């Protein structure tokens, strides 16, 4: 994993794999004080990730 530092933020590029499909997402901010990672549902829909009834929902 290559971590980039722009003088203020730590970022990485990631690959999300789901059911054989892969999505590359660039410049994800690393939040060292967070206990969860949040991705936009609109972005993940590109590879078929969707909300289903019964999935837990966390509020920020």
One Martini backbone bead per residue (centre of mass of N, CA, C, O) as a GRO file, in nm:
protein
   60
    1UNK     BB    1   0.096   0.037   0.024
    2UNK     BB    2   0.043   0.374  -0.079
    3UNK     BB    3   0.124   0.667   0.091
    4UNK     BB    4   0.001   0.994   0.088
    5UNK     BB    5   0.137   1.340   0.125
    6UNK     BB    6   0.017   1.695   0.107
    7UNK     BB    7   0.060   1.840   0.415
    8UNK     BB    8  -0.239   1.728   0.550
    9UNK     BB    9  -0.301   1.447   0.399
   10UNK     BB   10  -0.392   1.112   0.395
   11UNK     BB   11  -0.357   0.887   0.113
   12UNK     BB   12  -0.530   0.644  -0.103
   13UNK     BB   13  -0.550   0.365  -0.312
   14UNK     BB   14  -0.828   0.157  -0.414
   15UNK     BB   15  -0.978  -0.175  -0.411
   16UNK     BB   16  -1.302  -0.294  -0.501
   17UNK     BB   17  -1.445  -0.615  -0.439
   18UNK     BB   18  -1.737  -0.769  -0.620
   19UNK     BB   19  -1.834  -1.036  -0.768
   20UNK     BB   20  -1.570  -0.995  -0.977
   21UNK     BB   21  -1.566  -0.690  -0.931
   22UNK     BB   22  -1.380  -0.380  -0.999
   23UNK     BB   23  -1.287  -0.081  -0.806
   24UNK     BB   24  -1.131   0.225  -0.850
   25UNK     BB   25  -1.005   0.439  -0.583
   26UNK     BB   26  -0.905   0.768  -0.539
   27UNK     BB   27  -0.810   0.954  -0.277
   28UNK     BB   28  -0.828   0.832   0.014
   29UNK     BB   29  -0.895   0.925   0.325
   30UNK     BB   30  -0.714   0.905   0.624
   31UNK     BB   31  -0.884   0.839   0.935
   32UNK     BB   32  -0.743   0.799   1.251
   33UNK     BB   33  -1.034   0.873   1.422
   34UNK     BB   34  -1.187   0.635   1.289
   35UNK     BB   35  -1.416   0.340   1.299
   36UNK     BB   36  -1.501   0.406   0.998
   37UNK     BB   37  -1.596   0.344   0.659
   38UNK     BB   38  -1.696   0.561   0.383
   39UNK     BB   39  -1.912   0.505   0.104
   40UNK     BB   40  -2.061   0.575  -0.172
   41UNK     BB   41  -2.332   0.424  -0.308
   42UNK     BB   42  -2.303   0.532  -0.600
   43UNK     BB   43  -2.021   0.410  -0.651
   44UNK     BB   44  -2.083   0.101  -0.575
   45UNK     BB   45  -2.302   0.043  -0.798
   46UNK     BB   46  -2.102  -0.017  -1.036
   47UNK     BB   47  -2.056  -0.328  -0.886
   48UNK     BB   48  -2.344  -0.405  -0.718
   49UNK     BB   49  -2.369  -0.242  -0.463
   50UNK     BB   50  -2.635  -0.279  -0.221
   51UNK     BB   51  -2.908  -0.227  -0.044
   52UNK     BB   52  -3.059  -0.423   0.215
   53UNK     BB   53  -3.275  -0.555   0.393
   54UNK     BB   54  -3.117  -0.544   0.723
   55UNK     BB   55  -2.906  -0.354   0.698
   56UNK     BB   56  -2.690  -0.172   0.853
   57UNK     BB   57  -2.716   0.161   1.001
   58UNK     BB   58  -2.505   0.442   1.021
   59UNK     BB   59  -2.459   0.730   1.216
   60UNK     BB   60  -2.288   1.054   1.222
   0.00000   0.00000   0.00000
